[in-house]
Tab-separated table of C-alpha atoms in Angstrom:
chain	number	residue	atom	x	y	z
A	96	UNK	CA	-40.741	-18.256	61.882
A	97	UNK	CA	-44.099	-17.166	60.258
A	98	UNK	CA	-44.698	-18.726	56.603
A	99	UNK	CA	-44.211	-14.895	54.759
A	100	UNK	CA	-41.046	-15.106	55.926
A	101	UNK	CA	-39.805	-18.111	54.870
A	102	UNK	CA	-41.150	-17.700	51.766
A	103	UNK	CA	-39.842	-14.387	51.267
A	104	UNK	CA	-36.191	-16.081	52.108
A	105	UNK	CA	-36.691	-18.906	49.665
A	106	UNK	CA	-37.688	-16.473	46.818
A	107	UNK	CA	-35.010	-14.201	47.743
A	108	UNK	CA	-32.506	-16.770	47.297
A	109	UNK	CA	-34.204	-18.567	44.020
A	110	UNK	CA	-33.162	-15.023	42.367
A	111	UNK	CA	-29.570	-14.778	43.412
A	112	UNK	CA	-28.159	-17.172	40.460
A	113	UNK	CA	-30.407	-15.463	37.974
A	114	UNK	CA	-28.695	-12.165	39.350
A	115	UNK	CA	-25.287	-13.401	39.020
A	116	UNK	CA	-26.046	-14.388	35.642
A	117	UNK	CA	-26.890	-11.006	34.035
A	118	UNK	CA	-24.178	-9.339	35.996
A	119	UNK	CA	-21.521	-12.015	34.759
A	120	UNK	CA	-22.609	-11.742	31.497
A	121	UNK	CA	-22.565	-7.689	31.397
A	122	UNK	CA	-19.143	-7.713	32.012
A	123	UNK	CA	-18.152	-9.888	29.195
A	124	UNK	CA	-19.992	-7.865	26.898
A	125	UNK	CA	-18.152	-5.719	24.376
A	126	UNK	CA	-18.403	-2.468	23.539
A	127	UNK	CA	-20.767	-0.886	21.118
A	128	UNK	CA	-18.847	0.365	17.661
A	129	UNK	CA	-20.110	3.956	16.430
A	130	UNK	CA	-20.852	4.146	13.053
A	131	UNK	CA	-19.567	7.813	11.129
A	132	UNK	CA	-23.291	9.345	12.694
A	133	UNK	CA	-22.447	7.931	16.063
A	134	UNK	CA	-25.283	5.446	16.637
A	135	UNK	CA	-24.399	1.992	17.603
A	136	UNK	CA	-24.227	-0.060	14.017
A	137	UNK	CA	-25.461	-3.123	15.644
A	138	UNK	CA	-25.516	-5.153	19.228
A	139	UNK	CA	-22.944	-6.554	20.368
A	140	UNK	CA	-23.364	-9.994	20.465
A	141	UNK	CA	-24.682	-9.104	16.248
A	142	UNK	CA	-22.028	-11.582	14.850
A	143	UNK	CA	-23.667	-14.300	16.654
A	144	UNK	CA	-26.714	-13.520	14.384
A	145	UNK	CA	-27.765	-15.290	11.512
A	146	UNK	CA	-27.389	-13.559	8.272
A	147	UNK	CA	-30.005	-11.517	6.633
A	148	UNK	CA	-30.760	-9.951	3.432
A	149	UNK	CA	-28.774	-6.765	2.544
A	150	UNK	CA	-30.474	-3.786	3.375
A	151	UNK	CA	-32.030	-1.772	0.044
A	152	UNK	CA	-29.456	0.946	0.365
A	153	UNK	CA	-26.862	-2.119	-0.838
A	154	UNK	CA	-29.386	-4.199	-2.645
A	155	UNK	CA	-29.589	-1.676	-5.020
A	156	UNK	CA	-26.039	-1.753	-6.174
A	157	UNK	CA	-26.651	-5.470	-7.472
A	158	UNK	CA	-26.509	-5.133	-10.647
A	159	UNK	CA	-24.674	-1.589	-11.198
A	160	UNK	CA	-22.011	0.011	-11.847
A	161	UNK	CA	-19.769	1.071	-8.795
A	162	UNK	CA	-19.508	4.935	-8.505
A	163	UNK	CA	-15.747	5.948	-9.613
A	164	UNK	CA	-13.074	7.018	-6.731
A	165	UNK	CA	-9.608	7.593	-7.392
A	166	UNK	CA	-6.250	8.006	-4.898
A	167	UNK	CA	-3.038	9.313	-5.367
A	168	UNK	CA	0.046	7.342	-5.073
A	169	UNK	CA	0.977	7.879	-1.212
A	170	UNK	CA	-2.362	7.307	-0.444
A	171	UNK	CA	-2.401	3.522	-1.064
A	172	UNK	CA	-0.496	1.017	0.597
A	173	UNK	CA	0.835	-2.766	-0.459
A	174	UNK	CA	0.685	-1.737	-4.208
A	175	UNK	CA	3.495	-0.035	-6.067
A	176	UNK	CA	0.882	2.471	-7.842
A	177	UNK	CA	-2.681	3.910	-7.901
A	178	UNK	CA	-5.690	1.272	-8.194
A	179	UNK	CA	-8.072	2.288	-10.271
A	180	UNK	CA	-11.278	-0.225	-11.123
A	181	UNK	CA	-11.329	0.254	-14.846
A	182	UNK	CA	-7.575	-1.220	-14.521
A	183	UNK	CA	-9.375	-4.615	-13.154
A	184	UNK	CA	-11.419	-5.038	-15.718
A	185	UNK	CA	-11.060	-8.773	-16.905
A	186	UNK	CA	-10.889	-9.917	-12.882
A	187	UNK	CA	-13.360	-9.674	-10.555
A	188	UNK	CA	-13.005	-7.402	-7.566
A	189	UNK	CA	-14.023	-8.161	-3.745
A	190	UNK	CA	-14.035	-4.067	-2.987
A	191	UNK	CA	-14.209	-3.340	0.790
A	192	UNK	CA	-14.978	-0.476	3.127
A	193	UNK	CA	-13.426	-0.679	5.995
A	194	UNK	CA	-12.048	1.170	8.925
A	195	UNK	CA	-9.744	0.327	12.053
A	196	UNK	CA	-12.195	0.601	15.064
A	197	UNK	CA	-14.254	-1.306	14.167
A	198	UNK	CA	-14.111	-4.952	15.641
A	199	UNK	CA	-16.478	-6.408	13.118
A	200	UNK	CA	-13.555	-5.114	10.185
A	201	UNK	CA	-11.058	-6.500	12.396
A	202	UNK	CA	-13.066	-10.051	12.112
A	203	UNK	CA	-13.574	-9.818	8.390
A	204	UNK	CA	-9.656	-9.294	8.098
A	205	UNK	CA	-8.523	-12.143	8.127
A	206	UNK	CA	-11.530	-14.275	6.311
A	207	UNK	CA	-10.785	-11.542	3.432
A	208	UNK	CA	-7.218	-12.061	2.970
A	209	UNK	CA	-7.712	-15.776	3.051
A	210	UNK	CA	-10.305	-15.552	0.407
A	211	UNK	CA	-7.480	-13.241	-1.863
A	212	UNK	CA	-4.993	-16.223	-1.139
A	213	UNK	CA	-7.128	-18.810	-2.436
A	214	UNK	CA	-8.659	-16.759	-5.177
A	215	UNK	CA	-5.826	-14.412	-6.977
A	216	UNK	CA	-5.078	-17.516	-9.146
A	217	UNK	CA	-8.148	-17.777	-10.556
A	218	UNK	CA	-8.900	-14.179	-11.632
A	219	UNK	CA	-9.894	-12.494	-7.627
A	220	UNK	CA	-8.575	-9.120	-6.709
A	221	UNK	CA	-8.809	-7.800	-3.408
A	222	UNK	CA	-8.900	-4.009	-2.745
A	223	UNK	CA	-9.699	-2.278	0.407
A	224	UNK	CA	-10.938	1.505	1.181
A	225	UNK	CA	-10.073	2.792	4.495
A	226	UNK	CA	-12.999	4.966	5.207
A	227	UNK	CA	-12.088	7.173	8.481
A	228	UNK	CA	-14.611	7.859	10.957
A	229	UNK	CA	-13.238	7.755	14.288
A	230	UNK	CA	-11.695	11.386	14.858
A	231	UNK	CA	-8.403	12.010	16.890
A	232	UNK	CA	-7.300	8.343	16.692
A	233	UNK	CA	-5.140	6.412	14.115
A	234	UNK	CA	-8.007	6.055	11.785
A	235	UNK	CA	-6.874	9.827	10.680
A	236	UNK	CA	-2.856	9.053	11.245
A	237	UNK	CA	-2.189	7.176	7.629
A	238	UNK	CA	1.362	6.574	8.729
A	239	UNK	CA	0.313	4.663	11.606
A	240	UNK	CA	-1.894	3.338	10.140
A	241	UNK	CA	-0.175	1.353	7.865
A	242	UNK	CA	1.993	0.189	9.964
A	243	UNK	CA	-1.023	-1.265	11.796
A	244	UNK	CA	-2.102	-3.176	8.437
A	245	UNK	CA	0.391	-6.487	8.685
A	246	UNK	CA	-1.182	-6.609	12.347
A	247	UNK	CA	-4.798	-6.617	10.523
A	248	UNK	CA	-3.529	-9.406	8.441
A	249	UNK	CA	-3.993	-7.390	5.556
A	250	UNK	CA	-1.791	-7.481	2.472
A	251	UNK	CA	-4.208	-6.743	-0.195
A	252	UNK	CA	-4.113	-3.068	-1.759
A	253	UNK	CA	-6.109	-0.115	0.568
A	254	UNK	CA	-6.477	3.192	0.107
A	255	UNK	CA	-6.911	6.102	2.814
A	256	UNK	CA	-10.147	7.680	2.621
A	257	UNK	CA	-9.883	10.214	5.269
A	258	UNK	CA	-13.309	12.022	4.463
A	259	UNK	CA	-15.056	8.826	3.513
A	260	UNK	CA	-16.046	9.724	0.259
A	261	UNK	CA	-15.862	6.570	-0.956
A	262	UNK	CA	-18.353	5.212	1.730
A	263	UNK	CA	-21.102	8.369	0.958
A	264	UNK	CA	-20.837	7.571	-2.405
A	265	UNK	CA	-21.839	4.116	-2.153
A	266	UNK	CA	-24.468	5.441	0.620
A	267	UNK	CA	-23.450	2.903	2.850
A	268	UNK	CA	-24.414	3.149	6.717
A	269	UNK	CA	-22.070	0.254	8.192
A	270	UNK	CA	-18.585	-0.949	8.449
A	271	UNK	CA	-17.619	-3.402	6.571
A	272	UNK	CA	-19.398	-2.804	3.583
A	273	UNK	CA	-18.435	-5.608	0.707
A	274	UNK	CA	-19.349	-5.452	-3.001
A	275	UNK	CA	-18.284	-7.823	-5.801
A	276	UNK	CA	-17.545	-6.631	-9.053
A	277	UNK	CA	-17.882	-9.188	-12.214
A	278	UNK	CA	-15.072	-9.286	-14.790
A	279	UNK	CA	-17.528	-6.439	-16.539
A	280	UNK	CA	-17.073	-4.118	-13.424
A	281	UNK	CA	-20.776	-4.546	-12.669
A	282	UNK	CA	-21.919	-5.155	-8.758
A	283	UNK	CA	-22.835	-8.881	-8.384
A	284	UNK	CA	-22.512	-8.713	-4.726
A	285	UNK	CA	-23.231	-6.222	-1.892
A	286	UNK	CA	-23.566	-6.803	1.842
A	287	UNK	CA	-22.496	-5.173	5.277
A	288	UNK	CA	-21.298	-6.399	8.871
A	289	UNK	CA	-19.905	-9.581	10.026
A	290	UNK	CA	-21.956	-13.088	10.547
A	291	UNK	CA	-21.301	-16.423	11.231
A	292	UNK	CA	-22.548	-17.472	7.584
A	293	UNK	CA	-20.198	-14.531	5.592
A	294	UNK	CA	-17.346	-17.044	4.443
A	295	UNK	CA	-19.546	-18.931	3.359
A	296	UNK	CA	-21.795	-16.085	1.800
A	297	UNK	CA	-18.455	-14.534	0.100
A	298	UNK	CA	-16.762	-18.112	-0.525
A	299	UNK	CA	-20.321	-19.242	-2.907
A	300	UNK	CA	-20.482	-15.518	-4.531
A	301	UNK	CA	-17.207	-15.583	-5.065
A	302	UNK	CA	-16.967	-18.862	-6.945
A	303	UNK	CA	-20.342	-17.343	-9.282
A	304	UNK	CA	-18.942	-14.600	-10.406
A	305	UNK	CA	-15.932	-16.501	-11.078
A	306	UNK	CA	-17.968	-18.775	-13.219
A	307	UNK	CA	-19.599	-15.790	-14.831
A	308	UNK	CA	-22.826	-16.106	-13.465
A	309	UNK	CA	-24.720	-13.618	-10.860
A	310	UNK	CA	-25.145	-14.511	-7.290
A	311	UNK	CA	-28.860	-14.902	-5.811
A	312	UNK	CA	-29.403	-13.724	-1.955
A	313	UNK	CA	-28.320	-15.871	-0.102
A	314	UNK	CA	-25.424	-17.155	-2.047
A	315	UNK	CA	-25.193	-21.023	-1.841
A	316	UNK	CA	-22.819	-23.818	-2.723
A	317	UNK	CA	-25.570	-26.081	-3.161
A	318	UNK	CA	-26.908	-24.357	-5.897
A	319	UNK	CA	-25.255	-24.513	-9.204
A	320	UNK	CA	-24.354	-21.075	-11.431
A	321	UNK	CA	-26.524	-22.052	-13.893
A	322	UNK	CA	-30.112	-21.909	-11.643
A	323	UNK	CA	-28.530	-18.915	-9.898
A	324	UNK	CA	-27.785	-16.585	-12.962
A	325	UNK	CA	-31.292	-16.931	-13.756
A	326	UNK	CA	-32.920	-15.851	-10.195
A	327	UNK	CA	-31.829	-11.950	-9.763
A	328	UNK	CA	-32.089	-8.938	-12.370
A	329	UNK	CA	-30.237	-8.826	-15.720
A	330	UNK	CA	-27.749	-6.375	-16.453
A	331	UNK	CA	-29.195	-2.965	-16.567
């Protein structure tokens, strides 16, 4: 057999694995999740990503004031009225948007109710927003929808935000979008998506604001309130 051949043969089957590889892994991949303008909100392996700082669109919400939103009654479920944020003064808030198709919400779920559990004692409250985006599907069937919430693992207070107000306001672009509130109602806290490093991002910010002191970026355990109060801007 002439040496092209061969060579040709050899190369040919060098490649094979290689090929098997990327067709493997496209198969396992999951599927993109829209965001309300219908672009992909990240890739899909993006919760394999290291964190990184929040976009300016959130970072400037550190050290404000939330915009106001209000809900009525049968609008909210797993409270027995309203939630308004001016009623939580004195605690501080973990305030989330969310919505039901998207698998990066569905990941943050669980970390979120575990971090009300450990927290409610020591002044946290947990309150959702269920911002809808995905038409003709439950995220627009409230009913359902809350029926669907014990599945989430959510038992923390949401309200249905069928035109996504809430999320404009806040001019956020991605689902979930988090925000801590200090005892003052002022943002100490703001980030999107899901990452490896969030519970520990949300566990350190958490215990801050607690304190009364102001998160830096990123949040840290190793760093004690004190140095971190003094590292982002003052009130405003």
């Amino acid at each position: 057999m002439e040496k092209w051949k061969i060579a040709a043969i050899v190369a040919l089957l060098a490649a094979l694995p290689v090929y098997g590889y990327f067709v493997d892994g496209a198969k396992k991949l999951p599927a993109l999740e829209n965001s309300p303008t219908g672009t992909p909100t990240s890739e899909p392996d993006s919760i394999e990503k290291p964190a990184s700082p929040p976009p300016d669109y959130l970072m400037k919400w550190w050290g404000q004031k939330p915009p106001a939103f209000s809900f009525p009654k049968e609008l909210w479920a797993n409270t027995d009225k309203p939630v308004q944020l001016a009623d939580l003064r004195g605690k501080v808030v973990l305030l989330e948007l969310w919505r039901a198709q998207c698998s990066h919400c569905q990941f943050a779920a669980p970390l979120i109710e575990q971090l009300a559990d450990q927290n409610k004692s020591k002044g946290l409250e947990v309150v959702g927003i269920h911002c809808s985006a995905e038409k003709n599907t439950i995220e627009y069937d409230w009913n359902a929808l809350k029926q669907k919430l014990p599945q989430f693992g959510i038992r923390y207070p949401v309200a249905f935000d069928e035109k996504r107000t809430v999320f404009d306001k806040f001019h956020a672009k991605k689902f979930p979008s988090i925000f801590i509130l200090d005892r003052q109602g002022v943002i100490r806290y703001a980030n999107e998506g899901m990452t490896p490093s969030l519970k520990t991002e949300l566990e350190a910010a958490i215990k801050q604001v607690l304190d009364g002191k102001n998160p830096t970026w990123p949040p840290s355990k190793a760093e004690n309130a004190e140095d971190a109060a003094t590292k982002y801007a003052p009130d405003k």
